[in-house]
Every structure is written in C-alpha cells, then in structure tokens.
Tab-separated table of C-alpha atoms in Angstrom:
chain	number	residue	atom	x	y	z
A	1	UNK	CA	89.551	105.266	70.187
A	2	UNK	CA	91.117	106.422	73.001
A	3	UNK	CA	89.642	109.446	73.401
A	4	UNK	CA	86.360	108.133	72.671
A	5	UNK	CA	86.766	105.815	76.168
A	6	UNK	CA	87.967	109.272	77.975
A	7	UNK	CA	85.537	111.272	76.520
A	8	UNK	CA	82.101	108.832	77.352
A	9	UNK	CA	83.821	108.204	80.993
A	10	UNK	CA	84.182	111.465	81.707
A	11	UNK	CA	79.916	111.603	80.794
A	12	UNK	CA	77.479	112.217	83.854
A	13	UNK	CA	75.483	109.067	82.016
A	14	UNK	CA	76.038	106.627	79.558
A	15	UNK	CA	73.040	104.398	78.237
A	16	UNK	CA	73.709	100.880	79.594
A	17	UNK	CA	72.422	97.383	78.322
A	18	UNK	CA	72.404	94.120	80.277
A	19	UNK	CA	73.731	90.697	78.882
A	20	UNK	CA	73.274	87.744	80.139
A	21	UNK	CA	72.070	89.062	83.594
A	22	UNK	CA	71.297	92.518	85.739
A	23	UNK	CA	75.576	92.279	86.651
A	24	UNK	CA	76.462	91.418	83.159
A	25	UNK	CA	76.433	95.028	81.684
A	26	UNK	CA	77.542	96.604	78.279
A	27	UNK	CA	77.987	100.177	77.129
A	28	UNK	CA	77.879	101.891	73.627
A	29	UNK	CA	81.447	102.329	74.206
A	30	UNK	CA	82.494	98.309	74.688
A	31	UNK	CA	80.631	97.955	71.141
A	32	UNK	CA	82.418	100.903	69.411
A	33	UNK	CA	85.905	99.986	70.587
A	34	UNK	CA	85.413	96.504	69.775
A	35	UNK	CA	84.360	97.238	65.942
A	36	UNK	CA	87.352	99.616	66.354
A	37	UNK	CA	90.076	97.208	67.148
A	38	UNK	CA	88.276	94.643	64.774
A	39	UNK	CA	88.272	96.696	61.645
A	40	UNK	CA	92.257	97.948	62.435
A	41	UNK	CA	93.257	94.726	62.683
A	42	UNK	CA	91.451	93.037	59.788
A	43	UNK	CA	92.868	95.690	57.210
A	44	UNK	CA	96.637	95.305	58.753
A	45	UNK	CA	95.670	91.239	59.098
A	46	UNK	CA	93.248	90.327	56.725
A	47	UNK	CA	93.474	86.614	57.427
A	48	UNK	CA	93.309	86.959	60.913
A	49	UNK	CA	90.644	85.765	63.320
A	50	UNK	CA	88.779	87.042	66.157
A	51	UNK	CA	87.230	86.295	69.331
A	52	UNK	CA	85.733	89.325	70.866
A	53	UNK	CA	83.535	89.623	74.244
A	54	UNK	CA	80.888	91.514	72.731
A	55	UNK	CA	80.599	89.795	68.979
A	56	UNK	CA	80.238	86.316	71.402
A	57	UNK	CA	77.708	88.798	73.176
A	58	UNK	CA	75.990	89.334	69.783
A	59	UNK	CA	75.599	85.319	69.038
A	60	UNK	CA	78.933	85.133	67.118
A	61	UNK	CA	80.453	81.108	67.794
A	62	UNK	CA	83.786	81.330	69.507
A	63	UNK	CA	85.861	79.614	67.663
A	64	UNK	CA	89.550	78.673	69.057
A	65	UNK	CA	91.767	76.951	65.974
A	66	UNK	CA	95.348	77.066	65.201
A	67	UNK	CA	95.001	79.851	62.839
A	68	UNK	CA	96.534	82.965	64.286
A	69	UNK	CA	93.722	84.797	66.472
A	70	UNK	CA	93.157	88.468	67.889
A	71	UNK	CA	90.952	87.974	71.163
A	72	UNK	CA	89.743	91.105	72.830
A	73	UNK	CA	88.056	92.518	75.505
A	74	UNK	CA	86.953	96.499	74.260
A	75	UNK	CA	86.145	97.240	78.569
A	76	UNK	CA	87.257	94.935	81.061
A	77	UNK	CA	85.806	96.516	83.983
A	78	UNK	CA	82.661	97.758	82.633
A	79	UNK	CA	80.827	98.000	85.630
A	80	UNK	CA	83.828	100.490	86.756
A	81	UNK	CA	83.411	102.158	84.155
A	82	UNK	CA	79.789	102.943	84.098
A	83	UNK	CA	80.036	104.225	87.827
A	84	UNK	CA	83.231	106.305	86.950
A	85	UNK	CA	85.655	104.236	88.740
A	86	UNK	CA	89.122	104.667	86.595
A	87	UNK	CA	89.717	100.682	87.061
A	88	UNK	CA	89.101	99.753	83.231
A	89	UNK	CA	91.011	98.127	80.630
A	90	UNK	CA	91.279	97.604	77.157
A	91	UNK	CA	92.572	93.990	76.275
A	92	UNK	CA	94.078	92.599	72.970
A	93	UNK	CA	95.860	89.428	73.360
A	94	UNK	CA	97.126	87.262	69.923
A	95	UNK	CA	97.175	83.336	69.780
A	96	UNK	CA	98.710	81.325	67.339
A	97	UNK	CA	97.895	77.556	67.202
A	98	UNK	CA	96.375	77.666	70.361
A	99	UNK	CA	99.527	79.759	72.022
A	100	UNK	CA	99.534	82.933	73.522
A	101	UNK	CA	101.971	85.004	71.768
A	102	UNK	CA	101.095	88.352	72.631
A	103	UNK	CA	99.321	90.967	74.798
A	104	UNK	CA	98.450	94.299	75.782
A	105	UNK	CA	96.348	95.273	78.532
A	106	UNK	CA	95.968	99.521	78.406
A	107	UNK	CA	93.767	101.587	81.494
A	108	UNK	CA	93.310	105.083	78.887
A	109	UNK	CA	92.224	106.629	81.946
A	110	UNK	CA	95.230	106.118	84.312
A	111	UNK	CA	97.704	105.961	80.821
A	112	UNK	CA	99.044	102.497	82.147
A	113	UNK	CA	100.088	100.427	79.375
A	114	UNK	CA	100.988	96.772	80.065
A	115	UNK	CA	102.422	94.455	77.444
A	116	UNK	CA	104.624	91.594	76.831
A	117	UNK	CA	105.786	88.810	73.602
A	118	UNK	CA	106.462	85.651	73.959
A	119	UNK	CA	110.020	85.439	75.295
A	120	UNK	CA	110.780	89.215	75.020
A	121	UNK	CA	109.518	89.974	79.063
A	122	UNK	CA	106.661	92.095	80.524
A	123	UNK	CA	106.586	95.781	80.422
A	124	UNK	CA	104.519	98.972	82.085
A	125	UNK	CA	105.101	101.937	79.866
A	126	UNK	CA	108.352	101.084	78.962
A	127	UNK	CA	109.569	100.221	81.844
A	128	UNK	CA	110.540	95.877	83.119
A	129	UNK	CA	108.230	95.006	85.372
A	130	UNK	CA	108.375	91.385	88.132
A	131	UNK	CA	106.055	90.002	90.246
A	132	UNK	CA	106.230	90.051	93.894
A	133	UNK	CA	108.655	86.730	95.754
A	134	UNK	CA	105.950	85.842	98.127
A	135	UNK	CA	106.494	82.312	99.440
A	136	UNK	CA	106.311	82.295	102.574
A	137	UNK	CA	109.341	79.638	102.794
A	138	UNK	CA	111.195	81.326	105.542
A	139	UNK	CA	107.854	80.828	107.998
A	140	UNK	CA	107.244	77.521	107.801
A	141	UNK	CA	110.001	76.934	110.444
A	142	UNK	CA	108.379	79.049	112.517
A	143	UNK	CA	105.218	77.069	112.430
A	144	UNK	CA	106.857	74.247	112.456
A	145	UNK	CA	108.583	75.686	116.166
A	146	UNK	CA	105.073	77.516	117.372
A	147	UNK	CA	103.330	73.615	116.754
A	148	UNK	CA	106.132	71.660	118.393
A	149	UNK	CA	105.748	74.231	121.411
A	150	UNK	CA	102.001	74.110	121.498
A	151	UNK	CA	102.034	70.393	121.584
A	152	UNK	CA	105.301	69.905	124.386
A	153	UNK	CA	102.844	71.830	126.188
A	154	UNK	CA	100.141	69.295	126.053
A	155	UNK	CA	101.975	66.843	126.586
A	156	UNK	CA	102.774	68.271	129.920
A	157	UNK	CA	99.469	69.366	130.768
A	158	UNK	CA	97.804	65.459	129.862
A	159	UNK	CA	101.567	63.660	130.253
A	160	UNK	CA	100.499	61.015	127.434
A	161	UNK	CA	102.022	62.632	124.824
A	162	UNK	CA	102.380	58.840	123.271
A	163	UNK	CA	98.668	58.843	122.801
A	164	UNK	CA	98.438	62.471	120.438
A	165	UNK	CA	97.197	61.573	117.230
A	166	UNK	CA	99.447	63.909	115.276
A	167	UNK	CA	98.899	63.987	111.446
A	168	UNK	CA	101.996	65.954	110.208
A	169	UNK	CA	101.650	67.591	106.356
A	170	UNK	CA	104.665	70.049	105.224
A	171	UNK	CA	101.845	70.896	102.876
A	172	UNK	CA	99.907	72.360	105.063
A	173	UNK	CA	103.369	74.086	106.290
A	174	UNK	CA	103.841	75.637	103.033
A	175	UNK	CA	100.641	76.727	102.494
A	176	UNK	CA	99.674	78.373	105.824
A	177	UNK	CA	103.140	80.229	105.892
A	178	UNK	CA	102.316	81.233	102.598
A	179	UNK	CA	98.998	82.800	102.387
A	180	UNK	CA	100.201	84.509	105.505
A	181	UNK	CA	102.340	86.717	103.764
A	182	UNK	CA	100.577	87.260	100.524
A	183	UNK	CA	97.834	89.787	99.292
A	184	UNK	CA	95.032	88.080	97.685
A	185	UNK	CA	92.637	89.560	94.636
A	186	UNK	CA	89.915	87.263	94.624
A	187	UNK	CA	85.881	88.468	93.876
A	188	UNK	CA	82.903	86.650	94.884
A	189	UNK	CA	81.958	86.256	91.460
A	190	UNK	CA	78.330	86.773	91.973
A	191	UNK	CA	78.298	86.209	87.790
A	192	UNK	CA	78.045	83.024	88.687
A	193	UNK	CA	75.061	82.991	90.586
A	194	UNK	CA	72.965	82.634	87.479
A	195	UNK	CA	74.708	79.220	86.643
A	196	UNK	CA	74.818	77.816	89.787
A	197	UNK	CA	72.368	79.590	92.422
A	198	UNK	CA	73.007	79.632	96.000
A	199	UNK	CA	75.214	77.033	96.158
A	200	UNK	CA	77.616	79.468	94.213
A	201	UNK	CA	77.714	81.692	96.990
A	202	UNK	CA	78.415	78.971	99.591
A	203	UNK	CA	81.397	77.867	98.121
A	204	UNK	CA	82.373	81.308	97.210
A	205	UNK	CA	82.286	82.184	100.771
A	206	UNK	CA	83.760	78.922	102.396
A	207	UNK	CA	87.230	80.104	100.020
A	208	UNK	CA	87.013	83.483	101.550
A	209	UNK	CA	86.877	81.427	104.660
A	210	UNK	CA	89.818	78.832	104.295
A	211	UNK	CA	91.826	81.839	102.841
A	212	UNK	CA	91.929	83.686	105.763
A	213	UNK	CA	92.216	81.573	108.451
A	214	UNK	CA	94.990	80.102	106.789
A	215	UNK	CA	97.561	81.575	108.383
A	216	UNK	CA	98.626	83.995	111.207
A	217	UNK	CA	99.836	87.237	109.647
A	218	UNK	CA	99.965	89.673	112.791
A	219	UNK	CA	97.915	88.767	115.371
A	220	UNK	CA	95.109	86.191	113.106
A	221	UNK	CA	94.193	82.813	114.066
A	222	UNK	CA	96.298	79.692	112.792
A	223	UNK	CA	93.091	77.159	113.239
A	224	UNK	CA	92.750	74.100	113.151
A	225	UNK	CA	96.501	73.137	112.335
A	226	UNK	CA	96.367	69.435	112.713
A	227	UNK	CA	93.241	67.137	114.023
A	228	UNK	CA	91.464	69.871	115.547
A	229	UNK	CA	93.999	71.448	117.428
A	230	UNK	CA	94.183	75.444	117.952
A	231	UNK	CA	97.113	77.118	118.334
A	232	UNK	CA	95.202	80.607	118.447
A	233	UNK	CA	92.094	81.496	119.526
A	234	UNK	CA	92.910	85.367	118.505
A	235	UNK	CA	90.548	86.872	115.849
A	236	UNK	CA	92.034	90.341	114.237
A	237	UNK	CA	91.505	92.074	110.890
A	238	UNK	CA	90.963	89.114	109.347
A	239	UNK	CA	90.309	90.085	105.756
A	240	UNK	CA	93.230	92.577	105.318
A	241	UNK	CA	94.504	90.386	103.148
A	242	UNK	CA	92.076	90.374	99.911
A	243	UNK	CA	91.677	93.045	97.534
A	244	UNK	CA	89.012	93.004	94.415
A	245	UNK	CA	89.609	95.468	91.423
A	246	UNK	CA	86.077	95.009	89.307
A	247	UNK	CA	88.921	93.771	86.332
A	248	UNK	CA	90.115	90.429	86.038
A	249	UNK	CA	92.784	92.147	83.452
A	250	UNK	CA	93.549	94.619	86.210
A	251	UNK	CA	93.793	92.235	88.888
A	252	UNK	CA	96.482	89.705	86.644
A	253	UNK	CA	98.410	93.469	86.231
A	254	UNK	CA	98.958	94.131	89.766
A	255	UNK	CA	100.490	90.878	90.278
A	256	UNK	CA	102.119	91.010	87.068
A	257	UNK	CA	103.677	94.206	88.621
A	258	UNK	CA	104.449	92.619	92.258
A	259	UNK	CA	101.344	94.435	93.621
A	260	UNK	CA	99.140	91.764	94.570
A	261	UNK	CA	100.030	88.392	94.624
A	262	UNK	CA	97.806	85.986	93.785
A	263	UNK	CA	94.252	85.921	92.003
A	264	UNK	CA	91.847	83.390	91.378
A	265	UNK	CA	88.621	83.866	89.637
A	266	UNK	CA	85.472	81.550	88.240
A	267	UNK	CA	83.252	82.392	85.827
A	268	UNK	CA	85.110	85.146	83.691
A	269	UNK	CA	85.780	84.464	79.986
A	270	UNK	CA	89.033	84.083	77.551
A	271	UNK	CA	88.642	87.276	76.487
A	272	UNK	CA	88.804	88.588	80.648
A	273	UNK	CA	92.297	86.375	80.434
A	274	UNK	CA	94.123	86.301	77.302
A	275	UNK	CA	96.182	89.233	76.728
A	276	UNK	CA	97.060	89.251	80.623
A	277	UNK	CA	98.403	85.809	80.622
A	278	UNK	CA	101.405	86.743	78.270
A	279	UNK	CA	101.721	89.482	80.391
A	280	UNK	CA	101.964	87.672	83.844
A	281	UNK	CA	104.103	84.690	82.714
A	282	UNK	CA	105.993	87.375	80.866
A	283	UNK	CA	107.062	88.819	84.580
A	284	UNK	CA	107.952	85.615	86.067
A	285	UNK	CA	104.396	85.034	87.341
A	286	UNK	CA	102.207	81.044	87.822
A	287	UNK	CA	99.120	80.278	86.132
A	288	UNK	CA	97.357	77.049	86.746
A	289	UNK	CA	93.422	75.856	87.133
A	290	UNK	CA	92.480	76.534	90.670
A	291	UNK	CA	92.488	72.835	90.924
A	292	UNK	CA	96.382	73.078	90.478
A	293	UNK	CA	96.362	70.873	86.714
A	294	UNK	CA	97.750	73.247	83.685
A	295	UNK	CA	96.060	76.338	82.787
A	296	UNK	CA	92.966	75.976	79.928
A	297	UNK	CA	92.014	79.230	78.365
A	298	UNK	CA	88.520	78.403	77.496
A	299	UNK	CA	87.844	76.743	81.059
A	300	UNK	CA	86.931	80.188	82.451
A	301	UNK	CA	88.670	79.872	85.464
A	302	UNK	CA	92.001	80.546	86.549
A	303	UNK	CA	94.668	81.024	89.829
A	304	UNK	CA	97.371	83.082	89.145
A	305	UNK	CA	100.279	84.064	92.208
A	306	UNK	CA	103.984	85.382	92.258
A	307	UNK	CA	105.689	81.761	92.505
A	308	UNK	CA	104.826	78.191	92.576
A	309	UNK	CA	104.694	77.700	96.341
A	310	UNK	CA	102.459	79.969	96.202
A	311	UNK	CA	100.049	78.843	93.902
A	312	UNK	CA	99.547	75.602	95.427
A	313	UNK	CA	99.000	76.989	98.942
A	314	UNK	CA	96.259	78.835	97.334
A	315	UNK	CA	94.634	76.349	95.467
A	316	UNK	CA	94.536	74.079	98.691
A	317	UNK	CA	92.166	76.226	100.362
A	318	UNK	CA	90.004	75.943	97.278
A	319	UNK	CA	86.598	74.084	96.501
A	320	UNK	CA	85.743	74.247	92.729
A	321	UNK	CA	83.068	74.267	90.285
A	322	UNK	CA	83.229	73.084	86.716
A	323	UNK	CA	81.995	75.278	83.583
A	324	UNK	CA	81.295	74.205	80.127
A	325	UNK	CA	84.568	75.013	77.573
A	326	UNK	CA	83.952	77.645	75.714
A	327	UNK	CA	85.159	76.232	72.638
C-alpha cells in the first residue's frame, strides 16, 4: 500500500476526479488505499465497522453507533498530492461507543508516523511527542502596563480622566497576549463556498482579520483595545503568524508535535479529524467547537491549540457557521 502511494506520487500525472465540487478532488490512489485498509481490517475484524471518506463519496450512509468503528481517510491532502507536494497523510482512527480510542496518522512520503491509544500518550516514530506551552500568560501584565500608560497619558492630555468610559475585560487580556505569541494553521476553507456562497468568504476573512490584529507580536498593531481606543497605529508583517498545510491531519500533527499551535477549520469531515484527535489530546493538546462548547466529531468543525488559554483566545476572535451532523 505504501508503495503504491510512493510509486503514483512520484507519477508526472495521475487521472483525477472531482467530488462534490472543482476543489473537492479524488485520485485512483484515495480509492485503492481505502479498499486496502477496508479489506485488512475486515479479515483481522470481521465485525467491525467503517466510515471511510471515499465509500461516503460513493453514496455509502455514515453511520456513527456504539459498535466499535474503523474511520479512515486513504489521502488527506489530496490536492497535495496531485501537485506533488509531500504534505499527505494516511488516516485510520478507531471508535468504540462513540469514543476515540485510537489513531494513526502516517505521511509515506516524509516516513512520519504519528500515533497514540487512549491513555498510553502520543508518539512520532517512536519517539514522545508534546505540544507547544503557548499561553501567553506572562504578557498580559504587560498589556495590562502598556494600557494603564496609554490612558495616564490621556488623562493628561484632556485632564478629565473621571469622564473615560473604560470597559475593562481580562478576557480580552488573555486573549490578545495570547494569539500574540502563538502560530496559527487556519485555511480559508474555500470548500465551503459551495454551501454557503460569498458570505463564506466574508466571514472567513473577517477571522483572518480579528486574528491578527489581536495582538502586538513585534512591532503589529494592538487595535482597538477598549471602546475604540488605539494603542498602536503601527502596521508590520501582519500575517506572520498563520500557516496552512493543505491537511487538516497534518495541521492537528504539527501542533500535536509543538509545531504550530492552534488550528481551526470549517467544513472538513470526521474522517479529516478522527485519528488526529487521539493523537493531539494524546500530547497534552485542547479540542473544542470553535464556539468554545465540547468537541462533536460529526459537526465538521473544530479548534484545536497547545493549552486552554489558548483555545479560548482563539475562539473569541471567531464568527461561526453551522453545518448539518453528519450522522
């Protein structure tokens, strides 16, 4: 199997098919290591069930019970993959009434193998792996001191510093100091645009937005801090902080492994999440709805970052859109 991935990469040109849309794409080899993985398992698991991306592709019901349940994506990253871009992954994660037990997320063209059981930690050929501590605790004292400042200084400018309408959030704190450390994968998920059109990309964009002017890593604008009040009106490399991967699977590993971390993505599908999840929480890592309530598998959408303080910063600068359950 493994050399069959290798072997049609490595191809000048593979014969592509579209799905649901023109960015929705599927190979040969997505439907050959699917079958694959399906048959191995059935013989070694006969009473087993399965949820794979491209049987659901086919027309095949997903159906999520308590019996135990292999759910697999044969290419995360296809689109990688079909321009030769070595950012792929092969995804098997095992549920049992409803839990995620078990995972293994494996790039055959880098040799990266990621997995974790419940309880048992995460590993990356072998070897323990963590997430990153991003919190951005330690900074929120300095805001705190740069917004006391900026306002004494006001206050001597107007002298009525009785009359400032100051609205004082150690949310806001938390969050700002926190996104201004951390290293964001996040796509613009233009899947999506066939669900909900333009206004898709407006919201899409407007997160991009909140995300980095957020905070003031270096020299970038802290805006807006408190009833329209600017602290800085300096605008530098502003989106240094985001990264995109073309894998949801590879993006979950990177914070898994302290690269990255956070990563929030709409639209992608249980199969794009399961066998990274065991993974993540596996290395210590958060994952919640972007809305900040507990995790659903089949709401095909998820936030996942290095700690808790972390995760709610993000999902502050967040507007959301809902999606049918999957099952």
């Amino acid at each position: 199997m493994l050399l069959l991935v290798r072997a049609a990469f490595d191809q000048p040109s593979c014969e592509v098919h579209t799905k649901t849309s023109d960015t929705d794409l599927v190979t040969e080899t997505d439907q050959a290591v699917e079958k694959l993985l399906i048959n191995g398992l059935s013989k070694r698991f006969p009473g087993h069930r399965f949820i794979g991306e491209e049987s659901a592709a086919a027309g095949q019901k997903i159906e999520y019970t308590d019996e135990p349940t292999w759910i697999i994506d044969p290419i995360d990253g296809t689109t990688n993959f079909v321009h030769r871009i070595p950012l792929v992954a092969i995804c098997v994660g095992l549920a049992i009434k409803k839990q995620l037990r078990a995972g293994i997320v494996y790039n055959p063209l880098t040799k990266e193998l990621f997995s974790a059981q419940i309880g048992k930690g995460a590993y990356k050929n072998g070897f323990p792996i963590h997430v990153s501590s991003t919190t951005g605790s330690y900074l929120s004292a300095l805001l705190f001191t740069i917004l006391i400042l900026s306002l004494i200084r006001i206050n001597e400018e107007a002298d009525s510093f009785q009359n400032l309408d100051i609205k004082f959030s150690n949310r806001l704190f938390v969050a700002a100091s926190a996104l201004n450390r951390c290293l964001i994968a996040a796509s613009h998920g233009i899947h999506n645009l066939p669900i909900f059109g333009e206004t898709w990309m407006n919201i899409s964009l407007e997160n991009f937005r909140r995300q980095c002017f957020a905070g003031i890593r270096g020299s970038k604008v802290l805006k807006e801090f408190f009833s329209g009040l600017y602290v800085f009106q300096y605008y530098r490399n502003i989106s240094s902080r985001h990264r995109y991967f073309g894998s949801a699977a590879i993006n979950m590993m990177n914070v898994a492994q302290g690269s990255v971390d956070a990563y929030v993505e709409y639209g992608a599908h249980a199969w794009d999440f399961a066998a990274a999840v065991v993974i993540l929480r596996e290395a210590g890592g958060i994952i919640i709805d972007p809305t900040g309530a507990e995790f659903n598998l089949m709401s095909r959408r998820i936030l996942c970052a290095s700690t808790p303080e972390l995760a709610e910063a993000v999902s502050l600068t967040l507007s959301h859109v809902e999606y049918e359950h999957e099952a």
